[in-house]
Amino acid sequence: MTAAWLPITALAIALLVTVIIFALPEESRRLRTTINLLAAVVNIVLVTLMVRRVAAGYEDVFSFQVVGGVDFVLRTDALGVMFAGLSSLLWLCTTIYAIGYLEGSANRKRFFGFFSLCVASTIGIALADNLFTFLIFYEMLTLSTYPLVVHRGTEQALNAGRVYLRYTLTAGVVLLLGAVLLYSLTGDQSFSSEEGLGDYLNDHRGLLTLIFALLVGGFAVKAAMVPLHGWLPRAMVAPAPVSALLHAVAVVKAGAFGILRVVYDLYGIELSVELGVITALAVAASITIIYGSLRALAQEELKPRLAFSTISQVSYVILGIGLFGPFGTIGALAHLLHQGLMKVTLFFCAGNYAEELGIHRIDEMDGAGKRMPLTSIAFTIGALGMIGLPPVAGFITKWYLGIGAIQAEMYWVVAVLVASSTLNAMYFLPIVHRLWFRLGPSHGKGSWPDEQRLGRFETHGWLLLPMVFTALISLAAGLLAGLPFSPLDWATRVANGEYLL
Amino acid sequence: MIWRFGLFDSTFEPLATTHWALLTALCLPLLMGLLAALFPPKRVWPVLLAGAPIVAAGVMLLLAFNDAGLLRWQWAVADIHLSLRLNGLSVLLLLTTQWIGFAAALYTPGYLRLSDPGPMARWLWPLMGTLISALSLMWLATDLLTLYVALELMGLAAVGMLLLSGKAPALKAGMRYLLLALVGSLAYLLGVALILGHWGRLDLQGLAETIEPGPVAWFAAALMGAGLALKAALFPLHAWLSPVHENAWTPVSALHAGLVIKASLFMLVLLWSILLPDAFYASRVIAWLGMLAIVWGGLLAWRTDSLKTLVASSTVAQLGYLMVIFPLLLGADVAPLPRALAWEGFWLQLMGHAFAKAAMFMAAGNLILATGESTLKGLAGTSRRLPLSLLVFGIAAITLMGLPPSAGFTAKWLLFEAMIITQQWWAVAALLVGTLLTAAYIFRMFRYSFDESAPRQRYQPLAPGMDLIALTLALAAFALGLLAHFPLELMQGGGV
């Protein structure tokens, strides 16, 4: 039995929600919230079904012909449903958070409309089975995030939006060129075909390398690899839920996911090694990791520090690919999920501090642990995870990456990992220290920049709940990594498919 | 090459109902237009009633084509043989014309009610009808004379429509357009005379068999090409375009940018593929001009402060895309595969642009009507108050930028493939640059609309359907991208 309806339904529901939200009037807040949450839950159910079917060995395909030789194909494969699972889970959390965060502000209809469009694109990216389909949703993601980035409509936000578009649209053009080159060389190349591009290696070595450079270069812009990362720190002017979405799920992850697809599913890891592009990728990722951490260290505000930390952390995924061994792959894939969970937690926390206490700078955070204990605990979990301390999820990835580096005999990578962890500790631990161990306004010393009481708990319930949830999952993903359907287990499953078939 | 236009003998006789459908498609727009001049419709429903049979006739012709393939009608009046033919391409262009014309007609009552057009407004209807009839005739014509009649009718109707608003700048721009259009017609007519004098026949099929390349053919092609390029606003003969749109009514702009200038381009491709079957330099020249058009039009649109000029300059740039493809369409040295790809991409781009540009002019018209300002700066705060108009503008813009999943994207994909196979890297570069330039001026416009610093308080409410009609057109351009397989299938083989 095939269930071709599954992938297309998941996508259609997200698109339908977008249409409904745009059609609803601005004032019907309750209905919009209900539809949003309902759709997010339905989506999780659908993705769960997909995961179960993939685990049972089925692959569901939906396809139709667009023009001669080019098909639109959605397929549920292990890597795809992994990304779809991440985005659908975090979609629910971020939606809940955004509803609380934007309480009473203007333009909410536009915000939630483009928000769902963003999620629809992410699902499309996850399930796309060829480069053409992937590109459709990839560009859709660019377009749907622009209104979110400029949401506040200030001069700064509009400038950030312009920079964002400059980077991403140029990258889109580069990608398109790479994709068409590949199509005119090989025809419609499915991600799930097992041949890879090996047949073309002898005659078209240079061209293949060029296409690889174009594709990976294009994706690297969204993955914010140095020196193509310039848009990311500026996009921080967007509201906190958008930052959470950009950094954890949608944009940077879509870039990293694209690189995964190119290396594993389009070229195949062996051909990539043969072409000699993999080492270049590992070096670029290492540079990004160190550079991002150094820049993060220099930031004095919370959100920019998290932003540069994202630049550094996403490149772990790329680094994992660069280790071209099973452990590196597992580390890369698991980190795709782990980083998403931890980063979304951190951004929720940053948003909560800003909303409840008006804190934007790190030196204002003294003693916040007493005033906002749950938020601070969540932040601490996220921060420890980012550094790579057990038992939080981040530890698992660093462990696997380390083993992968040693197996690949790339010892300098171990040095990069150690350096990065040290730097991570240097910019996260002072914050944790301030939160818990310094006396601040909650101890009667000074006052918060802009304190307000948003709810019965330490802050608004809508803001608190998703954050606690993601923090717990980040913890669980580390503690229970051995259980079936944990991120690590699924990453291993995908990696087995890649290496042992 | 010429067989792609369906210029060969068909085996099937049209059915009786098909005759009626043809008659309806050709004459009813004209008749309904005249009727509307006598009884100007104030509401949408009479327009809907009048337009429905025309659109139905188009669909019937499509079905007839699906059943029988190429269809041909022939008459002999005195010594002159007249004939019409319906192949896949003409069906597609006919449907495009009818749908955009229908949408523009539906849009018109609301627009006229809100914009206080003056006493001349009723004459918009017959002109619109004439325009649609003339265009339909043009897609079906098979000889130079019929083509000339259709071109002339279309041109005069277009000038008339543009003059209707009666404002002084509109009259000035309109007169300039009229003069240029007449010069264009004259050049075309000279070319026809040359051909008639030398080969003694005007039917395209016969000409394609008898014409041999040589100075006469080249000279005729140059004359006709120059005339048509002038009418199509091909770079560098585009200067009349922006002033004309600046002062025209919205439905007129939509029809003009969507269809009228495309018609001249259609004729250019058709005639050159007969007169210059293995042109090398002529098509190269057009392509180089096209590249300049992309850059120049893009820069114009990027620099301007007027919303309508932005949309109109964008047309100049987008026509450049079509011009860049000429070497692939006309050159003798092109392999069959890239030529087929380029052929499909060309028409897909043309149709997608027609829908998107019509939608964009309507959206821009709505924004101008609601804010009362025609500058980009006047858009501040509109993202909150006029989201639907902006959404339509945005969806149309996606097609123009060639981003997925629109017709512009699919067309660009096909064109890229053709260009890469033939290794025309400069054309690839031109299209890539064009994409970025388009994005630059489109998002410049959006940037103003997202500006919340000086939100306006008073907006004129729009008639309910006005945004929705534009939205339908914009979505049609979208659907054309994802479902491109179906229309393109019609064109394969040119009619068999």
JSON list of N, CA and C in Angstrom, two decimals, chain A residues 64-67 70 106-107 110 132 135-136 139 143 146-147 150 152-153 155 158-159 162 165 169-170 173 176-177 179-181 183-184, chain B residues 383-384 398 403-405 409-410 412-414 416-417 420-421 425 428 432 435-436 439 443 447 450-452 481-485 488:
[
{"chain": "A", "resi": 64, "resn": "PHE", "atom": "N", "xyz": [4.18, 14.77, -10.21]},
{"chain": "A", "resi": 64, "resn": "PHE", "atom": "CA", "xyz": [3.58, 15.06, -11.51]},
{"chain": "A", "resi": 64, "resn": "PHE", "atom": "C", "xyz": [4.59, 15.81, -12.36]},
{"chain": "A", "resi": 65, "resn": "GLN", "atom": "N", "xyz": [4.33, 15.78, -13.68]},
{"chain": "A", "resi": 65, "resn": "GLN", "atom": "CA", "xyz": [5.28, 16.38, -14.61]},
{"chain": "A", "resi": 65, "resn": "GLN", "atom": "C", "xyz": [5.02, 17.88, -14.74]},
{"chain": "A", "resi": 66, "resn": "VAL", "atom": "N", "xyz": [6.05, 18.68, -14.65]},
{"chain": "A", "resi": 66, "resn": "VAL", "atom": "CA", "xyz": [5.88, 20.12, -14.82]},
{"chain": "A", "resi": 66, "resn": "VAL", "atom": "C", "xyz": [6.11, 20.50, -16.28]},
{"chain": "A", "resi": 67, "resn": "VAL", "atom": "N", "xyz": [7.28, 20.23, -16.77]},
{"chain": "A", "resi": 67, "resn": "VAL", "atom": "CA", "xyz": [7.54, 20.33, -18.21]},
{"chain": "A", "resi": 67, "resn": "VAL", "atom": "C", "xyz": [8.31, 19.08, -18.59]},
{"chain": "A", "resi": 70, "resn": "VAL", "atom": "N", "xyz": [11.18, 17.43, -16.44]},
{"chain": "A", "resi": 70, "resn": "VAL", "atom": "CA", "xyz": [11.28, 17.99, -15.10]},
{"chain": "A", "resi": 70, "resn": "VAL", "atom": "C", "xyz": [10.02, 17.65, -14.33]},
{"chain": "A", "resi": 106, "resn": "ALA", "atom": "N", "xyz": [0.56, 45.03, 16.29]},
{"chain": "A", "resi": 106, "resn": "ALA", "atom": "CA", "xyz": [-0.10, 45.23, 15.00]},
{"chain": "A", "resi": 106, "resn": "ALA", "atom": "C", "xyz": [0.33, 44.18, 13.98]},
{"chain": "A", "resi": 107, "resn": "ASN", "atom": "N", "xyz": [-0.39, 44.13, 12.87]},
{"chain": "A", "resi": 107, "resn": "ASN", "atom": "CA", "xyz": [-0.01, 43.31, 11.71]},
{"chain": "A", "resi": 107, "resn": "ASN", "atom": "C", "xyz": [0.12, 41.83, 12.03]},
{"chain": "A", "resi": 110, "resn": "ARG", "atom": "N", "xyz": [-0.64, 39.43, 8.95]},
{"chain": "A", "resi": 110, "resn": "ARG", "atom": "CA", "xyz": [0.47, 39.28, 8.02]},
{"chain": "A", "resi": 110, "resn": "ARG", "atom": "C", "xyz": [1.53, 38.38, 8.61]},
{"chain": "A", "resi": 132, "resn": "PHE", "atom": "N", "xyz": [14.80, 20.34, -8.49]},
{"chain": "A", "resi": 132, "resn": "PHE", "atom": "CA", "xyz": [13.78, 21.28, -8.97]},
{"chain": "A", "resi": 132, "resn": "PHE", "atom": "C", "xyz": [12.77, 21.56, -7.87]},
{"chain": "A", "resi": 135, "resn": "LEU", "atom": "N", "xyz": [14.29, 23.47, -5.01]},
{"chain": "A", "resi": 135, "resn": "LEU", "atom": "CA", "xyz": [14.49, 24.89, -5.30]},
{"chain": "A", "resi": 135, "resn": "LEU", "atom": "C", "xyz": [13.19, 25.67, -5.16]},
{"chain": "A", "resi": 136, "resn": "ILE", "atom": "N", "xyz": [12.10, 25.08, -5.59]},
{"chain": "A", "resi": 136, "resn": "ILE", "atom": "CA", "xyz": [10.81, 25.76, -5.49]},
{"chain": "A", "resi": 136, "resn": "ILE", "atom": "C", "xyz": [10.57, 26.19, -4.06]},
{"chain": "A", "resi": 139, "resn": "GLU", "atom": "N", "xyz": [13.21, 28.81, -2.53]},
{"chain": "A", "resi": 139, "resn": "GLU", "atom": "CA", "xyz": [12.97, 30.21, -2.86]},
{"chain": "A", "resi": 139, "resn": "GLU", "atom": "C", "xyz": [11.71, 30.72, -2.16]},
{"chain": "A", "resi": 143, "resn": "LEU", "atom": "N", "xyz": [11.27, 34.11, 0.20]},
{"chain": "A", "resi": 143, "resn": "LEU", "atom": "CA", "xyz": [10.25, 35.14, 0.05]},
{"chain": "A", "resi": 143, "resn": "LEU", "atom": "C", "xyz": [9.37, 35.24, 1.28]},
{"chain": "A", "resi": 146, "resn": "TYR", "atom": "N", "xyz": [11.10, 37.14, 4.27]},
{"chain": "A", "resi": 146, "resn": "TYR", "atom": "CA", "xyz": [11.37, 38.58, 4.16]},
{"chain": "A", "resi": 146, "resn": "TYR", "atom": "C", "xyz": [10.36, 39.41, 4.95]},
{"chain": "A", "resi": 147, "resn": "PRO", "atom": "N", "xyz": [9.05, 39.21, 4.77]},
{"chain": "A", "resi": 147, "resn": "PRO", "atom": "CA", "xyz": [8.11, 40.02, 5.55]},
{"chain": "A", "resi": 147, "resn": "PRO", "atom": "C", "xyz": [8.25, 39.81, 7.05]},
{"chain": "A", "resi": 150, "resn": "VAL", "atom": "N", "xyz": [11.29, 42.01, 8.23]},
{"chain": "A", "resi": 150, "resn": "VAL", "atom": "CA", "xyz": [11.01, 43.45, 8.27]},
{"chain": "A", "resi": 150, "resn": "VAL", "atom": "C", "xyz": [9.73, 43.74, 9.05]},
{"chain": "A", "resi": 152, "resn": "ARG", "atom": "N", "xyz": [8.73, 44.63, 11.90]},
{"chain": "A", "resi": 152, "resn": "ARG", "atom": "CA", "xyz": [8.53, 45.82, 12.71]},
{"chain": "A", "resi": 152, "resn": "ARG", "atom": "C", "xyz": [8.43, 47.10, 11.90]},
{"chain": "A", "resi": 153, "resn": "GLY", "atom": "N", "xyz": [8.91, 47.06, 10.66]},
{"chain": "A", "resi": 153, "resn": "GLY", "atom": "CA", "xyz": [8.76, 48.21, 9.78]},
{"chain": "A", "resi": 153, "resn": "GLY", "atom": "C", "xyz": [9.64, 49.39, 10.14]},
{"chain": "A", "resi": 155, "resn": "GLU", "atom": "N", "xyz": [13.34, 51.49, 10.33]},
{"chain": "A", "resi": 155, "resn": "GLU", "atom": "CA", "xyz": [14.42, 51.71, 9.39]},
{"chain": "A", "resi": 155, "resn": "GLU", "atom": "C", "xyz": [15.43, 50.55, 9.46]},
{"chain": "A", "resi": 158, "resn": "LEU", "atom": "N", "xyz": [14.03, 47.35, 8.00]},
{"chain": "A", "resi": 158, "resn": "LEU", "atom": "CA", "xyz": [13.96, 47.40, 6.54]},
{"chain": "A", "resi": 158, "resn": "LEU", "atom": "C", "xyz": [15.35, 47.22, 5.93]},
{"chain": "A", "resi": 159, "resn": "ASN", "atom": "N", "xyz": [16.34, 47.82, 6.57]},
{"chain": "A", "resi": 159, "resn": "ASN", "atom": "CA", "xyz": [17.71, 47.64, 6.07]},
{"chain": "A", "resi": 159, "resn": "ASN", "atom": "C", "xyz": [18.16, 46.19, 6.21]},
{"chain": "A", "resi": 162, "resn": "ARG", "atom": "N", "xyz": [16.72, 44.24, 3.50]},
{"chain": "A", "resi": 162, "resn": "ARG", "atom": "CA", "xyz": [17.39, 44.43, 2.21]},
{"chain": "A", "resi": 162, "resn": "ARG", "atom": "C", "xyz": [18.67, 43.61, 2.13]},
{"chain": "A", "resi": 165, "resn": "LEU", "atom": "N", "xyz": [17.81, 39.97, 1.61]},
{"chain": "A", "resi": 165, "resn": "LEU", "atom": "CA", "xyz": [17.43, 39.64, 0.24]},
{"chain": "A", "resi": 165, "resn": "LEU", "atom": "C", "xyz": [18.63, 39.64, -0.68]},
{"chain": "A", "resi": 169, "resn": "LEU", "atom": "N", "xyz": [18.80, 36.15, -2.43]},
{"chain": "A", "resi": 169, "resn": "LEU", "atom": "CA", "xyz": [18.37, 36.09, -3.82]},
{"chain": "A", "resi": 169, "resn": "LEU", "atom": "C", "xyz": [19.55, 35.85, -4.74]},
{"chain": "A", "resi": 170, "resn": "THR", "atom": "N", "xyz": [20.70, 36.45, -4.42]},
{"chain": "A", "resi": 170, "resn": "THR", "atom": "CA", "xyz": [21.89, 36.15, -5.21]},
{"chain": "A", "resi": 170, "resn": "THR", "atom": "C", "xyz": [22.22, 34.68, -5.11]},
{"chain": "A", "resi": 173, "resn": "VAL", "atom": "N", "xyz": [20.00, 32.69, -7.31]},
{"chain": "A", "resi": 173, "resn": "VAL", "atom": "CA", "xyz": [20.40, 32.71, -8.72]},
{"chain": "A", "resi": 173, "resn": "VAL", "atom": "C", "xyz": [21.54, 31.74, -8.96]},
{"chain": "A", "resi": 176, "resn": "LEU", "atom": "N", "xyz": [20.16, 28.28, -8.92]},
{"chain": "A", "resi": 176, "resn": "LEU", "atom": "CA", "xyz": [19.40, 27.97, -10.13]},
{"chain": "A", "resi": 176, "resn": "LEU", "atom": "C", "xyz": [20.37, 27.59, -11.26]},
{"chain": "A", "resi": 177, "resn": "LEU", "atom": "N", "xyz": [21.44, 28.35, -11.36]},
{"chain": "A", "resi": 177, "resn": "LEU", "atom": "CA", "xyz": [22.42, 28.05, -12.40]},
{"chain": "A", "resi": 177, "resn": "LEU", "atom": "C", "xyz": [23.00, 26.65, -12.20]},
{"chain": "A", "resi": 179, "resn": "ALA", "atom": "N", "xyz": [21.67, 24.17, -10.62]},
{"chain": "A", "resi": 179, "resn": "ALA", "atom": "CA", "xyz": [20.65, 23.15, -10.83]},
{"chain": "A", "resi": 179, "resn": "ALA", "atom": "C", "xyz": [20.43, 22.91, -12.32]},
{"chain": "A", "resi": 180, "resn": "VAL", "atom": "N", "xyz": [20.34, 24.00, -13.09]},
{"chain": "A", "resi": 180, "resn": "VAL", "atom": "CA", "xyz": [20.08, 23.81, -14.52]},
{"chain": "A", "resi": 180, "resn": "VAL", "atom": "C", "xyz": [21.28, 23.15, -15.19]},
{"chain": "A", "resi": 181, "resn": "LEU", "atom": "N", "xyz": [22.47, 23.51, -14.75]},
{"chain": "A", "resi": 181, "resn": "LEU", "atom": "CA", "xyz": [23.66, 22.83, -15.30]},
{"chain": "A", "resi": 181, "resn": "LEU", "atom": "C", "xyz": [23.58, 21.34, -15.04]},
{"chain": "A", "resi": 183, "resn": "TYR", "atom": "N", "xyz": [20.90, 19.55, -14.48]},
{"chain": "A", "resi": 183, "resn": "TYR", "atom": "CA", "xyz": [19.83, 18.94, -15.26]},
{"chain": "A", "resi": 183, "resn": "TYR", "atom": "C", "xyz": [20.25, 18.77, -16.72]},
{"chain": "A", "resi": 184, "resn": "SER", "atom": "N", "xyz": [20.96, 19.78, -17.25]},
{"chain": "A", "resi": 184, "resn": "SER", "atom": "CA", "xyz": [21.29, 19.62, -18.66]},
{"chain": "A", "resi": 184, "resn": "SER", "atom": "C", "xyz": [22.40, 18.58, -18.83]},
{"chain": "B", "resi": 383, "resn": "SER", "atom": "N", "xyz": [1.12, 48.45, 3.77]},
{"chain": "B", "resi": 383, "resn": "SER", "atom": "CA", "xyz": [1.17, 47.03, 4.09]},
{"chain": "B", "resi": 383, "resn": "SER", "atom": "C", "xyz": [0.14, 46.70, 5.15]},
{"chain": "B", "resi": 384, "resn": "ARG", "atom": "N", "xyz": [-0.24, 47.69, 5.94]},
{"chain": "B", "resi": 384, "resn": "ARG", "atom": "CA", "xyz": [-1.23, 47.43, 6.96]},
{"chain": "B", "resi": 384, "resn": "ARG", "atom": "C", "xyz": [-2.65, 47.59, 6.41]},
{"chain": "B", "resi": 398, "resn": "ILE", "atom": "N", "xyz": [6.60, 37.81, -8.36]},
{"chain": "B", "resi": 398, "resn": "ILE", "atom": "CA", "xyz": [7.34, 36.55, -8.31]},
{"chain": "B", "resi": 398, "resn": "ILE", "atom": "C", "xyz": [7.49, 35.98, -9.72]},
{"chain": "B", "resi": 403, "resn": "LEU", "atom": "N", "xyz": [10.89, 33.62, -9.96]},
{"chain": "B", "resi": 403, "resn": "LEU", "atom": "CA", "xyz": [11.10, 32.75, -8.80]},
{"chain": "B", "resi": 403, "resn": "LEU", "atom": "C", "xyz": [10.04, 31.66, -8.81]},
{"chain": "B", "resi": 404, "resn": "PRO", "atom": "N", "xyz": [10.35, 30.52, -8.25]},
{"chain": "B", "resi": 404, "resn": "PRO", "atom": "CA", "xyz": [9.39, 29.42, -8.28]},
{"chain": "B", "resi": 404, "resn": "PRO", "atom": "C", "xyz": [8.18, 29.70, -7.42]},
{"chain": "B", "resi": 405, "resn": "PRO", "atom": "N", "xyz": [7.04, 29.09, -7.66]},
{"chain": "B", "resi": 405, "resn": "PRO", "atom": "CA", "xyz": [6.77, 28.12, -8.72]},
{"chain": "B", "resi": 405, "resn": "PRO", "atom": "C", "xyz": [6.07, 28.76, -9.92]},
{"chain": "B", "resi": 409, "resn": "PHE", "atom": "N", "xyz": [9.50, 31.24, -13.65]},
{"chain": "B", "resi": 409, "resn": "PHE", "atom": "CA", "xyz": [10.54, 30.31, -13.23]},
{"chain": "B", "resi": 409, "resn": "PHE", "atom": "C", "xyz": [10.66, 29.14, -14.20]},
{"chain": "B", "resi": 410, "resn": "THR", "atom": "N", "xyz": [9.53, 28.53, -14.51]},
{"chain": "B", "resi": 410, "resn": "THR", "atom": "CA", "xyz": [9.57, 27.38, -15.40]},
{"chain": "B", "resi": 410, "resn": "THR", "atom": "C", "xyz": [10.11, 27.78, -16.76]},
{"chain": "B", "resi": 412, "resn": "LYS", "atom": "N", "xyz": [12.11, 30.26, -17.38]},
{"chain": "B", "resi": 412, "resn": "LYS", "atom": "CA", "xyz": [13.54, 30.53, -17.27]},
{"chain": "B", "resi": 412, "resn": "LYS", "atom": "C", "xyz": [14.32, 29.24, -17.21]},
{"chain": "B", "resi": 413, "resn": "TRP", "atom": "N", "xyz": [13.78, 28.26, -16.53]},
{"chain": "B", "resi": 413, "resn": "TRP", "atom": "CA", "xyz": [14.41, 26.94, -16.46]},
{"chain": "B", "resi": 413, "resn": "TRP", "atom": "C", "xyz": [14.62, 26.37, -17.87]},
{"chain": "B", "resi": 414, "resn": "LEU", "atom": "N", "xyz": [13.55, 26.40, -18.67]},
{"chain": "B", "resi": 414, "resn": "LEU", "atom": "CA", "xyz": [13.64, 25.88, -20.04]},
{"chain": "B", "resi": 414, "resn": "LEU", "atom": "C", "xyz": [14.66, 26.67, -20.84]},
{"chain": "B", "resi": 416, "resn": "PHE", "atom": "N", "xyz": [17.19, 28.44, -19.76]},
{"chain": "B", "resi": 416, "resn": "PHE", "atom": "CA", "xyz": [18.55, 28.16, -19.29]},
{"chain": "B", "resi": 416, "resn": "PHE", "atom": "C", "xyz": [19.06, 26.86, -19.88]},
{"chain": "B", "resi": 417, "resn": "GLU", "atom": "N", "xyz": [18.20, 25.85, -19.85]},
{"chain": "B", "resi": 417, "resn": "GLU", "atom": "CA", "xyz": [18.63, 24.57, -20.41]},
{"chain": "B", "resi": 417, "resn": "GLU", "atom": "C", "xyz": [19.03, 24.73, -21.87]},
{"chain": "B", "resi": 420, "resn": "ILE", "atom": "N", "xyz": [22.28, 26.65, -22.08]},
{"chain": "B", "resi": 420, "resn": "ILE", "atom": "CA", "xyz": [23.46, 25.91, -21.62]},
{"chain": "B", "resi": 420, "resn": "ILE", "atom": "C", "xyz": [23.85, 24.87, -22.65]},
{"chain": "B", "resi": 421, "resn": "ILE", "atom": "N", "xyz": [22.84, 24.21, -23.24]},
{"chain": "B", "resi": 421, "resn": "ILE", "atom": "CA", "xyz": [23.16, 23.20, -24.25]},
{"chain": "B", "resi": 421, "resn": "ILE", "atom": "C", "xyz": [23.87, 23.84, -25.44]},
{"chain": "B", "resi": 425, "resn": "TRP", "atom": "N", "xyz": [26.62, 31.51, -23.07]},
{"chain": "B", "resi": 425, "resn": "TRP", "atom": "CA", "xyz": [26.78, 31.90, -21.66]},
{"chain": "B", "resi": 425, "resn": "TRP", "atom": "C", "xyz": [26.41, 33.34, -21.42]},
{"chain": "B", "resi": 428, "resn": "VAL", "atom": "N", "xyz": [22.83, 33.43, -20.65]},
{"chain": "B", "resi": 428, "resn": "VAL", "atom": "CA", "xyz": [22.61, 32.98, -19.28]},
{"chain": "B", "resi": 428, "resn": "VAL", "atom": "C", "xyz": [22.88, 34.12, -18.31]},
{"chain": "B", "resi": 432, "resn": "LEU", "atom": "N", "xyz": [20.38, 36.00, -15.61]},
{"chain": "B", "resi": 432, "resn": "LEU", "atom": "CA", "xyz": [20.68, 36.04, -14.17]},
{"chain": "B", "resi": 432, "resn": "LEU", "atom": "C", "xyz": [20.70, 37.48, -13.67]},
{"chain": "B", "resi": 435, "resn": "THR", "atom": "N", "xyz": [17.25, 38.81, -13.35]},
{"chain": "B", "resi": 435, "resn": "THR", "atom": "CA", "xyz": [16.55, 38.35, -12.16]},
{"chain": "B", "resi": 435, "resn": "THR", "atom": "C", "xyz": [16.87, 39.23, -10.96]},
{"chain": "B", "resi": 436, "resn": "LEU", "atom": "N", "xyz": [18.17, 39.50, -10.79]},
{"chain": "B", "resi": 436, "resn": "LEU", "atom": "CA", "xyz": [18.57, 40.28, -9.62]},
{"chain": "B", "resi": 436, "resn": "LEU", "atom": "C", "xyz": [18.08, 41.72, -9.73]},
{"chain": "B", "resi": 439, "resn": "ALA", "atom": "N", "xyz": [14.44, 41.81, -8.89]},
{"chain": "B", "resi": 439, "resn": "ALA", "atom": "CA", "xyz": [14.27, 41.74, -7.44]},
{"chain": "B", "resi": 439, "resn": "ALA", "atom": "C", "xyz": [14.59, 43.07, -6.79]},
{"chain": "B", "resi": 443, "resn": "PHE", "atom": "N", "xyz": [11.63, 44.85, -4.66]},
{"chain": "B", "resi": 443, "resn": "PHE", "atom": "CA", "xyz": [11.69, 44.95, -3.21]},
{"chain": "B", "resi": 443, "resn": "PHE", "atom": "C", "xyz": [11.92, 46.38, -2.75]},
{"chain": "B", "resi": 447, "resn": "ARG", "atom": "N", "xyz": [9.75, 47.80, 0.14]},
{"chain": "B", "resi": 447, "resn": "ARG", "atom": "CA", "xyz": [10.36, 48.47, 1.27]},
{"chain": "B", "resi": 447, "resn": "ARG", "atom": "C", "xyz": [9.55, 49.71, 1.65]},
{"chain": "B", "resi": 450, "resn": "PHE", "atom": "N", "xyz": [6.34, 48.73, 3.43]},
{"chain": "B", "resi": 450, "resn": "PHE", "atom": "CA", "xyz": [6.46, 48.26, 4.81]},
{"chain": "B", "resi": 450, "resn": "PHE", "atom": "C", "xyz": [6.82, 49.38, 5.77]},
{"chain": "B", "resi": 451, "resn": "ASP", "atom": "N", "xyz": [7.15, 50.53, 5.22]},
{"chain": "B", "resi": 451, "resn": "ASP", "atom": "CA", "xyz": [7.53, 51.66, 6.07]},
{"chain": "B", "resi": 451, "resn": "ASP", "atom": "C", "xyz": [6.34, 52.07, 6.93]},
{"chain": "B", "resi": 452, "resn": "GLU", "atom": "N", "xyz": [6.55, 52.07, 8.24]},
{"chain": "B", "resi": 452, "resn": "GLU", "atom": "CA", "xyz": [5.44, 52.38, 9.13]},
{"chain": "B", "resi": 452, "resn": "GLU", "atom": "C", "xyz": [5.59, 53.78, 9.72]},
{"chain": "B", "resi": 481, "resn": "GLY", "atom": "N", "xyz": [3.01, 28.10, -14.23]},
{"chain": "B", "resi": 481, "resn": "GLY", "atom": "CA", "xyz": [4.36, 27.61, -13.96]},
{"chain": "B", "resi": 481, "resn": "GLY", "atom": "C", "xyz": [4.35, 26.15, -13.53]},
{"chain": "B", "resi": 482, "resn": "LEU", "atom": "N", "xyz": [3.46, 25.80, -12.63]},
{"chain": "B", "resi": 482, "resn": "LEU", "atom": "CA", "xyz": [3.45, 24.43, -12.11]},
{"chain": "B", "resi": 482, "resn": "LEU", "atom": "C", "xyz": [2.85, 23.46, -13.11]},
{"chain": "B", "resi": 483, "resn": "LEU", "atom": "N", "xyz": [1.85, 23.93, -13.84]},
{"chain": "B", "resi": 483, "resn": "LEU", "atom": "CA", "xyz": [1.15, 23.04, -14.76]},
{"chain": "B", "resi": 483, "resn": "LEU", "atom": "C", "xyz": [1.57, 23.29, -16.19]},
{"chain": "B", "resi": 484, "resn": "ALA", "atom": "N", "xyz": [2.79, 23.77, -16.37]},
{"chain": "B", "resi": 484, "resn": "ALA", "atom": "CA", "xyz": [3.24, 24.18, -17.70]},
{"chain": "B", "resi": 484, "resn": "ALA", "atom": "C", "xyz": [3.17, 23.05, -18.71]},
{"chain": "B", "resi": 485, "resn": "HIS", "atom": "N", "xyz": [3.18, 21.83, -18.22]},
{"chain": "B", "resi": 485, "resn": "HIS", "atom": "CA", "xyz": [3.18, 20.70, -19.12]},
{"chain": "B", "resi": 485, "resn": "HIS", "atom": "C", "xyz": [1.97, 20.72, -20.06]},
{"chain": "B", "resi": 488, "resn": "LEU", "atom": "N", "xyz": [2.09, 23.53, -22.80]},
{"chain": "B", "resi": 488, "resn": "LEU", "atom": "CA", "xyz": [3.21, 23.31, -23.72]},
{"chain": "B", "resi": 488, "resn": "LEU", "atom": "C", "xyz": [2.96, 22.09, -24.59]}
]
